[in-house]
């Protein structure tokens, strides 16, 4: 009786092993998509131009109009620093992000449409790859279509931007990290 139970158990395990070998296909043949890259933004006609982001900042939420609240954020590269007055110093990349929400809280989770109108659910984005704190004529290139997605992440946020700028060039990137209040 004991031998019979042991024999049946061994046959069952062997049958399960065979089933698992022949019924499972490897997923190695599945196409793999591009890996997700964070803190890197690409722009231009062929998206070969890019910059790395190293820091994020934001201003207090301000009521832009009745029931619409504006959060202004900045993402920079390693070449820009803050002085004691919370002003940017140096020459580098400055990404300007303005989010319009319906609550008096910074970085409301969701997807914002890039649009010049200051309506709730819209965003304004411009990037300046040659920002110079000593030049009063800095002009960022605004995005005219696309979206900004904001998601809380650990101690910070994931802010994904995908759009087209005024020159018809694509702009895409994800900032992942903490944002410091200015």
Short mmCIF file of N, CA and C in Angstrom, two decimals:
data_model
loop_
_atom_site.label_atom_id
_atom_site.label_comp_id
_atom_site.label_asym_id
_atom_site.label_seq_id
_atom_site.Cartn_x
_atom_site.Cartn_y
_atom_site.Cartn_z
N UNK A 1 0.82 -1.19 0.00
CA UNK A 1 0.00 0.00 0.00
C UNK A 1 0.87 1.25 0.00
N UNK A 2 1.90 1.22 0.86
CA UNK A 2 2.81 2.35 0.94
C UNK A 2 3.57 2.52 -0.37
N UNK A 3 3.99 1.40 -0.97
CA UNK A 3 4.71 1.45 -2.25
C UNK A 3 3.81 1.97 -3.36
N UNK A 4 2.54 1.58 -3.32
CA UNK A 4 1.58 2.02 -4.32
C UNK A 4 1.38 3.54 -4.26
N UNK A 5 1.26 4.09 -3.06
CA UNK A 5 1.07 5.54 -2.89
C UNK A 5 2.32 6.28 -3.35
N UNK A 6 3.48 5.75 -3.02
CA UNK A 6 4.73 6.37 -3.43
C UNK A 6 4.88 6.34 -4.95
N UNK A 7 4.51 5.18 -5.54
CA UNK A 7 4.59 5.04 -6.99
C UNK A 7 3.63 6.02 -7.67
N UNK A 8 2.40 6.15 -7.17
CA UNK A 8 1.42 7.07 -7.75
C UNK A 8 1.89 8.53 -7.63
N UNK A 9 2.50 8.85 -6.50
CA UNK A 9 3.01 10.20 -6.29
C UNK A 9 4.13 10.51 -7.28
N UNK A 10 5.04 9.56 -7.46
CA UNK A 10 6.13 9.76 -8.42
C UNK A 10 5.61 9.91 -9.84
N UNK A 11 4.64 9.06 -10.22
CA UNK A 11 4.05 9.18 -11.56
C UNK A 11 3.36 10.53 -11.74
N UNK A 12 2.67 10.98 -10.71
CA UNK A 12 1.97 12.28 -10.79
C UNK A 12 2.96 13.43 -10.93
N UNK A 13 4.03 13.40 -10.15
CA UNK A 13 5.05 14.44 -10.24
C UNK A 13 5.73 14.43 -11.61
N UNK A 14 6.02 13.23 -12.11
CA UNK A 14 6.63 13.11 -13.43
C UNK A 14 5.70 13.64 -14.52
N UNK A 15 4.41 13.34 -14.40
CA UNK A 15 3.42 13.82 -15.38
C UNK A 15 3.32 15.34 -15.33
N UNK A 16 3.32 15.92 -14.13
CA UNK A 16 3.28 17.38 -13.99
C UNK A 16 4.53 18.02 -14.59
N UNK A 17 5.67 17.40 -14.35
CA UNK A 17 6.92 17.90 -14.90
C UNK A 17 6.89 17.90 -16.42
N UNK A 18 6.42 16.79 -17.01
CA UNK A 18 6.32 16.72 -18.48
C UNK A 18 5.35 17.75 -19.03
N UNK A 19 4.22 17.92 -18.36
CA UNK A 19 3.23 18.92 -18.81
C UNK A 19 3.82 20.32 -18.78
N UNK A 20 4.57 20.61 -17.73
CA UNK A 20 5.14 21.95 -17.64
C UNK A 20 6.22 22.17 -18.71
N UNK A 21 6.93 21.13 -19.09
CA UNK A 21 7.95 21.27 -20.12
C UNK A 21 7.34 21.52 -21.50
N UNK A 22 6.29 20.80 -21.83
CA UNK A 22 5.76 20.91 -23.19
C UNK A 22 4.68 21.98 -23.33
N UNK A 23 4.08 22.43 -22.23
CA UNK A 23 2.99 23.40 -22.37
C UNK A 23 3.45 24.84 -22.25
N UNK A 24 4.61 25.11 -21.72
CA UNK A 24 5.08 26.48 -21.53
C UNK A 24 6.02 26.87 -22.65
N UNK A 25 5.63 27.89 -23.38
CA UNK A 25 6.52 28.45 -24.38
C UNK A 25 7.35 29.55 -23.73
N UNK A 26 8.54 29.66 -24.17
CA UNK A 26 9.40 30.72 -23.67
C UNK A 26 8.91 32.06 -24.19
N UNK A 27 9.06 33.10 -23.40
CA UNK A 27 8.66 34.42 -23.85
C UNK A 27 9.82 35.17 -24.51
N UNK A 28 10.92 34.45 -24.75
CA UNK A 28 12.07 35.08 -25.39
C UNK A 28 11.79 35.53 -26.81
N UNK A 29 10.81 34.91 -27.45
CA UNK A 29 10.52 35.27 -28.82
C UNK A 29 9.56 36.45 -28.92
N UNK A 30 9.08 36.96 -27.79
CA UNK A 30 8.20 38.12 -27.82
C UNK A 30 9.02 39.37 -28.14
N UNK A 31 8.45 40.27 -28.93
CA UNK A 31 9.20 41.49 -29.23
C UNK A 31 9.32 42.34 -27.97
N UNK A 32 10.47 42.90 -27.78
CA UNK A 32 10.65 43.76 -26.61
C UNK A 32 10.64 45.21 -27.08
N UNK A 33 9.98 46.04 -26.31
CA UNK A 33 9.91 47.46 -26.64
C UNK A 33 11.13 48.17 -26.12
N UNK A 34 11.22 49.43 -26.43
CA UNK A 34 12.36 50.19 -25.92
C UNK A 34 12.27 50.31 -24.40
N UNK A 35 13.40 50.35 -23.75
CA UNK A 35 13.38 50.48 -22.31
C UNK A 35 12.99 51.91 -21.94
N UNK A 36 12.38 52.04 -20.78
CA UNK A 36 11.95 53.36 -20.32
C UNK A 36 13.16 54.08 -19.74
N UNK A 37 13.42 55.25 -20.24
CA UNK A 37 14.55 56.06 -19.79
C UNK A 37 13.99 57.25 -19.04
N UNK A 38 14.50 57.50 -17.85
CA UNK A 38 14.03 58.64 -17.07
C UNK A 38 15.14 59.68 -16.93
N UNK A 39 14.72 60.89 -16.65
CA UNK A 39 15.61 62.04 -16.48
C UNK A 39 16.44 62.31 -17.72
N UNK A 40 15.85 62.02 -18.86
CA UNK A 40 16.44 62.33 -20.16
C UNK A 40 15.33 62.82 -21.07
N UNK A 41 15.58 63.92 -21.75
CA UNK A 41 14.60 64.51 -22.65
C UNK A 41 15.19 64.62 -24.04
N UNK A 42 14.43 64.19 -25.04
CA UNK A 42 14.89 64.28 -26.42
C UNK A 42 14.02 65.27 -27.18
N UNK A 43 14.63 65.92 -28.16
CA UNK A 43 13.92 66.93 -28.93
C UNK A 43 14.56 67.03 -30.31
N UNK A 44 13.86 67.69 -31.21
CA UNK A 44 14.38 67.91 -32.56
C UNK A 44 13.66 67.08 -33.58
N UNK A 45 14.02 67.28 -34.84
CA UNK A 45 13.33 66.60 -35.93
C UNK A 45 13.48 65.09 -35.87
N UNK A 46 14.64 64.62 -35.47
CA UNK A 46 14.87 63.17 -35.40
C UNK A 46 15.08 62.70 -33.96
N UNK A 47 14.83 63.58 -33.01
CA UNK A 47 14.96 63.27 -31.58
C UNK A 47 16.35 62.77 -31.19
N UNK A 48 17.37 63.17 -31.95
CA UNK A 48 18.74 62.78 -31.59
C UNK A 48 19.34 63.76 -30.60
N UNK A 49 18.77 64.95 -30.49
CA UNK A 49 19.23 65.91 -29.50
C UNK A 49 18.60 65.55 -28.16
N UNK A 50 19.38 65.63 -27.11
CA UNK A 50 18.81 65.30 -25.80
C UNK A 50 19.58 66.02 -24.70
N UNK A 51 18.96 66.04 -23.53
CA UNK A 51 19.62 66.56 -22.34
C UNK A 51 19.19 65.74 -21.14
N UNK A 52 20.06 65.71 -20.15
CA UNK A 52 19.78 64.98 -18.91
C UNK A 52 19.29 65.97 -17.87
N UNK A 53 18.25 65.60 -17.15
CA UNK A 53 17.76 66.45 -16.07
C UNK A 53 18.32 65.96 -14.74
N UNK A 54 18.66 66.90 -13.87
CA UNK A 54 19.25 66.52 -12.59
C UNK A 54 18.49 67.06 -11.39
N UNK A 55 17.64 68.07 -11.59
CA UNK A 55 16.93 68.65 -10.45
C UNK A 55 15.58 69.21 -10.89
N UNK A 56 14.66 69.27 -9.93
CA UNK A 56 13.34 69.83 -10.18
C UNK A 56 12.94 70.77 -9.05
N UNK A 57 12.24 71.82 -9.40
CA UNK A 57 11.83 72.84 -8.44
C UNK A 57 10.40 73.26 -8.76
N UNK A 58 9.74 73.87 -7.78
CA UNK A 58 8.41 74.40 -8.05
C UNK A 58 8.11 75.58 -7.14
N UNK A 59 7.16 76.42 -7.57
CA UNK A 59 6.68 77.55 -6.79
C UNK A 59 5.38 77.16 -6.11
N UNK A 60 5.01 77.92 -5.09
CA UNK A 60 3.73 77.70 -4.42
C UNK A 60 2.58 77.78 -5.42
N UNK A 61 1.52 77.06 -5.13
CA UNK A 61 0.32 77.07 -5.96
C UNK A 61 -0.35 78.44 -5.85
N UNK A 62 -0.79 78.96 -7.00
CA UNK A 62 -1.45 80.27 -7.06
C UNK A 62 -2.77 80.09 -7.78
N UNK A 63 -3.80 80.78 -7.30
CA UNK A 63 -5.09 80.73 -8.00
C UNK A 63 -4.99 81.63 -9.23
N UNK A 64 -5.04 81.03 -10.41
CA UNK A 64 -4.90 81.76 -11.68
C UNK A 64 -6.20 82.47 -12.04
N UNK A 65 -7.29 81.82 -11.79
CA UNK A 65 -8.63 82.38 -11.99
C UNK A 65 -9.58 81.59 -11.10
N UNK A 66 -10.81 81.99 -11.05
CA UNK A 66 -11.78 81.34 -10.16
C UNK A 66 -11.80 79.82 -10.37
N UNK A 67 -11.36 79.07 -9.35
CA UNK A 67 -11.40 77.61 -9.40
C UNK A 67 -10.29 76.95 -10.20
N UNK A 68 -9.33 77.72 -10.69
CA UNK A 68 -8.20 77.16 -11.45
C UNK A 68 -6.91 77.55 -10.74
N UNK A 69 -6.12 76.53 -10.40
CA UNK A 69 -4.90 76.76 -9.63
C UNK A 69 -3.67 76.39 -10.47
N UNK A 70 -2.67 77.27 -10.40
CA UNK A 70 -1.47 77.13 -11.24
C UNK A 70 -0.28 76.68 -10.38
N UNK A 71 0.38 75.62 -10.85
CA UNK A 71 1.64 75.17 -10.26
C UNK A 71 2.72 75.34 -11.32
N UNK A 72 3.76 76.11 -10.99
CA UNK A 72 4.87 76.32 -11.92
C UNK A 72 6.05 75.49 -11.43
N UNK A 73 6.60 74.68 -12.33
CA UNK A 73 7.74 73.82 -12.00
C UNK A 73 8.86 74.05 -13.01
N UNK A 74 10.06 73.75 -12.57
CA UNK A 74 11.24 73.88 -13.42
C UNK A 74 12.08 72.62 -13.29
N UNK A 75 12.57 72.13 -14.40
CA UNK A 75 13.49 71.00 -14.42
C UNK A 75 14.77 71.50 -15.06
N UNK A 76 15.91 71.20 -14.44
CA UNK A 76 17.18 71.73 -14.92
C UNK A 76 18.20 70.61 -15.14
N UNK A 77 19.27 70.99 -15.82
CA UNK A 77 20.40 70.07 -15.93
C UNK A 77 21.42 70.43 -14.85
N UNK A 78 22.55 69.77 -14.87
CA UNK A 78 23.55 69.97 -13.82
C UNK A 78 24.24 71.33 -13.87
N UNK A 79 24.08 72.08 -14.95
CA UNK A 79 24.79 73.34 -15.10
C UNK A 79 24.09 74.53 -14.45
N UNK A 80 22.84 74.35 -14.02
CA UNK A 80 22.12 75.42 -13.35
C UNK A 80 22.03 75.13 -11.86
N UNK A 81 22.28 76.15 -11.06
CA UNK A 81 22.18 76.03 -9.61
C UNK A 81 21.29 77.15 -9.09
N UNK A 82 20.94 77.07 -7.82
CA UNK A 82 20.15 78.12 -7.18
C UNK A 82 21.05 78.95 -6.28
N UNK A 83 20.81 80.27 -6.29
CA UNK A 83 21.53 81.11 -5.34
C UNK A 83 20.69 81.26 -4.07
N UNK A 84 21.14 82.11 -3.14
CA UNK A 84 20.44 82.26 -1.86
C UNK A 84 19.05 82.87 -2.02
N UNK A 85 18.79 83.53 -3.14
CA UNK A 85 17.48 84.13 -3.41
C UNK A 85 16.58 83.22 -4.23
N UNK A 86 16.96 81.95 -4.38
CA UNK A 86 16.22 80.97 -5.18
C UNK A 86 16.12 81.39 -6.65
N UNK A 87 17.16 82.02 -7.14
CA UNK A 87 17.26 82.39 -8.56
C UNK A 87 18.25 81.43 -9.22
N UNK A 88 17.96 81.05 -10.47
CA UNK A 88 18.86 80.16 -11.19
C UNK A 88 20.13 80.91 -11.59
N UNK A 89 21.25 80.23 -11.47
CA UNK A 89 22.54 80.78 -11.85
C UNK A 89 23.24 79.81 -12.77
N UNK A 90 23.92 80.36 -13.79
CA UNK A 90 24.69 79.54 -14.70
C UNK A 90 24.09 79.50 -16.09
N UNK A 91 24.66 78.62 -16.91
CA UNK A 91 24.19 78.42 -18.28
C UNK A 91 23.88 76.95 -18.45
N UNK A 92 22.68 76.65 -18.93
CA UNK A 92 22.30 75.26 -19.10
C UNK A 92 20.90 75.12 -19.63
N UNK A 93 20.27 74.00 -19.33
CA UNK A 93 18.93 73.70 -19.82
C UNK A 93 17.91 74.04 -18.73
N UNK A 94 16.85 74.73 -19.14
CA UNK A 94 15.75 75.05 -18.23
C UNK A 94 14.45 74.63 -18.90
N UNK A 95 13.75 73.72 -18.26
CA UNK A 95 12.45 73.24 -18.73
C UNK A 95 11.39 73.86 -17.82
N UNK A 96 10.48 74.59 -18.42
CA UNK A 96 9.43 75.33 -17.70
C UNK A 96 8.11 74.58 -17.88
N UNK A 97 7.49 74.18 -16.77
CA UNK A 97 6.23 73.42 -16.80
C UNK A 97 5.20 74.16 -15.94
N UNK A 98 4.06 74.48 -16.53
CA UNK A 98 2.98 75.13 -15.79
C UNK A 98 1.76 74.23 -15.88
N UNK A 99 1.26 73.82 -14.71
CA UNK A 99 0.10 72.93 -14.64
C UNK A 99 -1.09 73.70 -14.08
N UNK A 100 -2.25 73.53 -14.71
CA UNK A 100 -3.48 74.17 -14.24
C UNK A 100 -4.42 73.08 -13.72
N UNK A 101 -4.69 73.14 -12.42
CA UNK A 101 -5.56 72.14 -11.81
C UNK A 101 -6.79 72.76 -11.19
N UNK A 102 -7.64 71.92 -10.64
CA UNK A 102 -8.88 72.40 -10.04
C UNK A 102 -8.85 72.37 -8.51
N UNK A 103 -7.68 72.11 -7.93
CA UNK A 103 -7.53 72.09 -6.48
C UNK A 103 -6.29 72.87 -6.09
N UNK A 104 -6.32 73.41 -4.89
CA UNK A 104 -5.19 74.20 -4.42
C UNK A 104 -4.11 73.29 -3.84
N UNK A 105 -3.59 72.41 -4.69
CA UNK A 105 -2.51 71.52 -4.29
C UNK A 105 -1.58 71.34 -5.48
N UNK A 106 -0.29 71.27 -5.17
CA UNK A 106 0.71 71.14 -6.23
C UNK A 106 0.69 69.74 -6.81
N UNK A 107 0.92 69.63 -8.09
CA UNK A 107 1.10 68.36 -8.80
C UNK A 107 -0.06 67.39 -8.61
N UNK A 108 -1.23 67.84 -9.03
CA UNK A 108 -2.39 66.95 -9.01
C UNK A 108 -2.14 65.80 -9.99
N UNK A 109 -2.38 64.60 -9.54
CA UNK A 109 -2.18 63.42 -10.37
C UNK A 109 -3.12 63.46 -11.57
N UNK A 110 -2.58 63.12 -12.73
CA UNK A 110 -3.42 63.05 -13.92
C UNK A 110 -2.66 63.41 -15.17
N UNK A 111 -3.40 63.50 -16.25
CA UNK A 111 -2.84 63.86 -17.55
C UNK A 111 -3.38 65.22 -17.95
N UNK A 112 -2.47 66.11 -18.26
CA UNK A 112 -2.80 67.47 -18.66
C UNK A 112 -2.58 67.62 -20.16
N UNK A 113 -3.45 68.36 -20.80
CA UNK A 113 -3.32 68.62 -22.23
C UNK A 113 -2.50 69.89 -22.41
N UNK A 114 -1.50 69.85 -23.28
CA UNK A 114 -0.71 71.04 -23.56
C UNK A 114 -1.56 71.98 -24.40
N UNK A 115 -1.84 73.14 -23.83
CA UNK A 115 -2.74 74.11 -24.46
C UNK A 115 -2.44 75.47 -23.85
N UNK A 116 -2.50 76.51 -24.63
CA UNK A 116 -2.20 77.86 -24.15
C UNK A 116 -3.27 78.41 -23.21
N UNK A 117 -4.48 77.87 -23.27
CA UNK A 117 -5.55 78.33 -22.39
C UNK A 117 -5.25 77.94 -20.95
N UNK A 118 -5.56 78.84 -20.03
CA UNK A 118 -5.31 78.58 -18.61
C UNK A 118 -6.53 77.94 -17.96
N UNK A 119 -7.00 76.85 -18.55
CA UNK A 119 -8.14 76.12 -18.02
C UNK A 119 -7.65 74.92 -17.22
N UNK A 120 -8.47 74.49 -16.28
CA UNK A 120 -8.14 73.32 -15.48
C UNK A 120 -7.92 72.12 -16.39
N UNK A 121 -6.84 71.38 -16.15
CA UNK A 121 -6.52 70.21 -16.97
C UNK A 121 -5.57 70.52 -18.11
N UNK A 122 -5.17 71.78 -18.23
CA UNK A 122 -4.23 72.17 -19.28
C UNK A 122 -2.84 72.39 -18.69
N UNK A 123 -1.85 72.45 -19.57
CA UNK A 123 -0.47 72.69 -19.17
C UNK A 123 0.22 73.54 -20.22
N UNK A 124 1.24 74.25 -19.78
CA UNK A 124 2.12 74.99 -20.67
C UNK A 124 3.52 74.44 -20.43
N UNK A 125 4.24 74.16 -21.51
CA UNK A 125 5.61 73.64 -21.40
C UNK A 125 6.49 74.37 -22.41
N UNK A 126 7.67 74.79 -21.96
CA UNK A 126 8.67 75.38 -22.85
C UNK A 126 10.04 74.91 -22.39
N UNK A 127 10.96 74.77 -23.34
CA UNK A 127 12.32 74.36 -22.98
C UNK A 127 13.32 75.31 -23.60
N UNK A 128 14.37 75.59 -22.85
CA UNK A 128 15.44 76.48 -23.30
C UNK A 128 16.75 75.74 -23.09
N UNK A 129 17.35 75.28 -24.18
CA UNK A 129 18.59 74.49 -24.04
C UNK A 129 19.81 75.38 -23.85
N UNK A 130 19.65 76.69 -24.06
CA UNK A 130 20.76 77.64 -23.90
C UNK A 130 20.43 78.71 -22.87
N UNK A 131 19.76 78.33 -21.80
CA UNK A 131 19.40 79.31 -20.78
C UNK A 131 20.66 79.89 -20.16
N UNK A 132 20.68 81.21 -20.01
CA UNK A 132 21.81 81.92 -19.40
C UNK A 132 21.23 82.87 -18.36
N UNK A 133 21.59 82.68 -17.11
CA UNK A 133 21.04 83.51 -16.04
C UNK A 133 21.45 84.98 -16.17
N UNK A 134 22.48 85.27 -16.95
CA UNK A 134 22.93 86.65 -17.14
C UNK A 134 22.29 87.31 -18.35
N UNK A 135 21.47 86.59 -19.10
CA UNK A 135 20.85 87.11 -20.31
C UNK A 135 19.37 87.34 -20.06
N UNK A 136 18.93 88.56 -20.22
CA UNK A 136 17.52 88.88 -19.97
C UNK A 136 16.63 88.50 -21.15
N UNK A 137 17.22 88.04 -22.25
CA UNK A 137 16.45 87.70 -23.45
C UNK A 137 16.27 86.19 -23.63
N UNK A 138 16.32 85.43 -22.56
CA UNK A 138 16.11 83.98 -22.68
C UNK A 138 14.72 83.70 -23.23
N UNK A 139 14.66 82.85 -24.23
CA UNK A 139 13.39 82.49 -24.85
C UNK A 139 13.31 80.98 -24.98
N UNK A 140 12.41 80.40 -24.23
CA UNK A 140 12.19 78.97 -24.35
C UNK A 140 11.36 78.66 -25.58
N UNK A 141 11.49 77.45 -26.08
CA UNK A 141 10.68 77.00 -27.22
C UNK A 141 9.44 76.34 -26.65
N UNK A 142 8.26 76.92 -26.88
CA UNK A 142 7.04 76.34 -26.29
C UNK A 142 6.55 75.12 -27.06
N UNK A 143 5.95 74.19 -26.34
CA UNK A 143 5.25 73.07 -26.97
C UNK A 143 3.84 73.55 -27.27
N UNK A 144 3.31 73.14 -28.43
CA UNK A 144 1.98 73.60 -28.82
C UNK A 144 0.92 72.50 -28.75
N UNK A 145 1.35 71.25 -28.75
CA UNK A 145 0.41 70.13 -28.60
C UNK A 145 1.08 69.05 -27.76
N UNK A 146 0.27 68.15 -27.25
CA UNK A 146 0.81 67.03 -26.50
C UNK A 146 0.18 66.92 -25.13
N UNK A 147 0.90 66.26 -24.23
CA UNK A 147 0.37 66.05 -22.89
C UNK A 147 1.48 66.05 -21.85
N UNK A 148 1.09 66.27 -20.61
CA UNK A 148 1.96 66.14 -19.45
C UNK A 148 1.25 65.21 -18.48
N UNK A 149 1.93 64.16 -18.07
CA UNK A 149 1.35 63.20 -17.13
C UNK A 149 2.09 63.32 -15.80
N UNK A 150 1.35 63.45 -14.70
CA UNK A 150 1.93 63.59 -13.37
C UNK A 150 1.48 62.42 -12.51
N UNK A 151 2.46 61.72 -11.93
CA UNK A 151 2.19 60.57 -11.06
C UNK A 151 3.09 60.65 -9.84
N UNK A 152 2.52 60.53 -8.63
CA UNK A 152 3.38 60.48 -7.44
C UNK A 152 4.28 59.25 -7.50
N UNK A 153 5.51 59.40 -7.04
CA UNK A 153 6.46 58.29 -7.05
C UNK A 153 7.35 58.41 -5.83
N UNK A 154 7.27 57.47 -4.93
CA UNK A 154 8.05 57.44 -3.69
C UNK A 154 8.04 58.82 -3.05
N UNK A 155 9.16 59.49 -2.96
CA UNK A 155 9.23 60.80 -2.31
C UNK A 155 9.11 61.95 -3.32
N UNK A 156 8.82 61.65 -4.56
CA UNK A 156 8.75 62.70 -5.56
C UNK A 156 7.64 62.44 -6.56
N UNK A 157 7.94 62.74 -7.81
CA UNK A 157 6.96 62.60 -8.88
C UNK A 157 7.61 62.08 -10.15
N UNK A 158 6.78 61.45 -10.96
CA UNK A 158 7.15 61.13 -12.34
C UNK A 158 6.35 62.09 -13.20
N UNK A 159 7.05 62.91 -13.96
CA UNK A 159 6.41 63.88 -14.85
C UNK A 159 6.85 63.54 -16.27
N UNK A 160 5.92 63.02 -17.04
CA UNK A 160 6.21 62.67 -18.43
C UNK A 160 5.64 63.75 -19.34
N UNK A 161 6.46 64.17 -20.29
CA UNK A 161 6.05 65.18 -21.26
C UNK A 161 6.23 64.61 -22.65
N UNK A 162 5.20 64.71 -23.46
CA UNK A 162 5.28 64.25 -24.85
C UNK A 162 4.51 65.26 -25.69
N UNK A 163 5.20 65.89 -26.62
CA UNK A 163 4.52 66.89 -27.43
C UNK A 163 5.31 67.32 -28.63
N UNK A 164 4.78 68.34 -29.26
CA UNK A 164 5.41 68.93 -30.44
C UNK A 164 5.61 70.41 -30.17
N UNK A 165 6.80 70.91 -30.51
CA UNK A 165 7.08 72.31 -30.23
C UNK A 165 6.66 73.23 -31.38
N UNK A 166 6.88 74.50 -31.18
CA UNK A 166 6.49 75.53 -32.13
C UNK A 166 7.13 75.33 -33.50
N UNK A 167 8.29 74.68 -33.53
CA UNK A 167 9.01 74.44 -34.79
C UNK A 167 8.57 73.15 -35.48
N UNK A 168 7.63 72.44 -34.88
CA UNK A 168 7.17 71.17 -35.46
C UNK A 168 8.03 69.99 -35.05
N UNK A 169 8.93 70.18 -34.09
CA UNK A 169 9.80 69.11 -33.62
C UNK A 169 9.19 68.40 -32.42
N UNK A 170 9.45 67.12 -32.32
CA UNK A 170 8.94 66.32 -31.20
C UNK A 170 9.80 66.57 -29.96
N UNK A 171 9.14 66.53 -28.82
CA UNK A 171 9.81 66.67 -27.53
C UNK A 171 9.25 65.58 -26.62
N UNK A 172 10.13 64.82 -25.97
CA UNK A 172 9.66 63.77 -25.07
C UNK A 172 10.68 63.52 -23.97
N UNK A 173 10.17 63.23 -22.78
CA UNK A 173 11.04 62.86 -21.68
C UNK A 173 10.25 62.64 -20.41
N UNK A 174 10.92 62.05 -19.44
CA UNK A 174 10.31 61.78 -18.14
C UNK A 174 11.26 62.27 -17.05
N UNK A 175 10.75 63.16 -16.21
CA UNK A 175 11.51 63.54 -15.01
C UNK A 175 11.02 62.67 -13.87
N UNK A 176 11.93 62.03 -13.18
CA UNK A 176 11.58 61.18 -12.04
C UNK A 176 12.44 61.61 -10.86
N UNK A 177 11.80 62.19 -9.86
CA UNK A 177 12.56 62.61 -8.70
C UNK A 177 11.79 63.59 -7.84
N UNK A 178 12.50 64.12 -6.88
CA UNK A 178 11.93 65.08 -5.95
C UNK A 178 11.89 66.46 -6.59
N UNK A 179 10.95 67.26 -6.15
CA UNK A 179 10.87 68.66 -6.58
C UNK A 179 10.96 69.52 -5.33
N UNK A 180 11.86 70.49 -5.36
CA UNK A 180 12.12 71.35 -4.22
C UNK A 180 11.31 72.63 -4.33
N UNK A 181 10.65 73.01 -3.24
CA UNK A 181 9.88 74.25 -3.22
C UNK A 181 10.83 75.44 -3.21
N UNK A 182 10.60 76.37 -4.12
CA UNK A 182 11.43 77.59 -4.18
C UNK A 182 10.93 78.63 -3.20
#
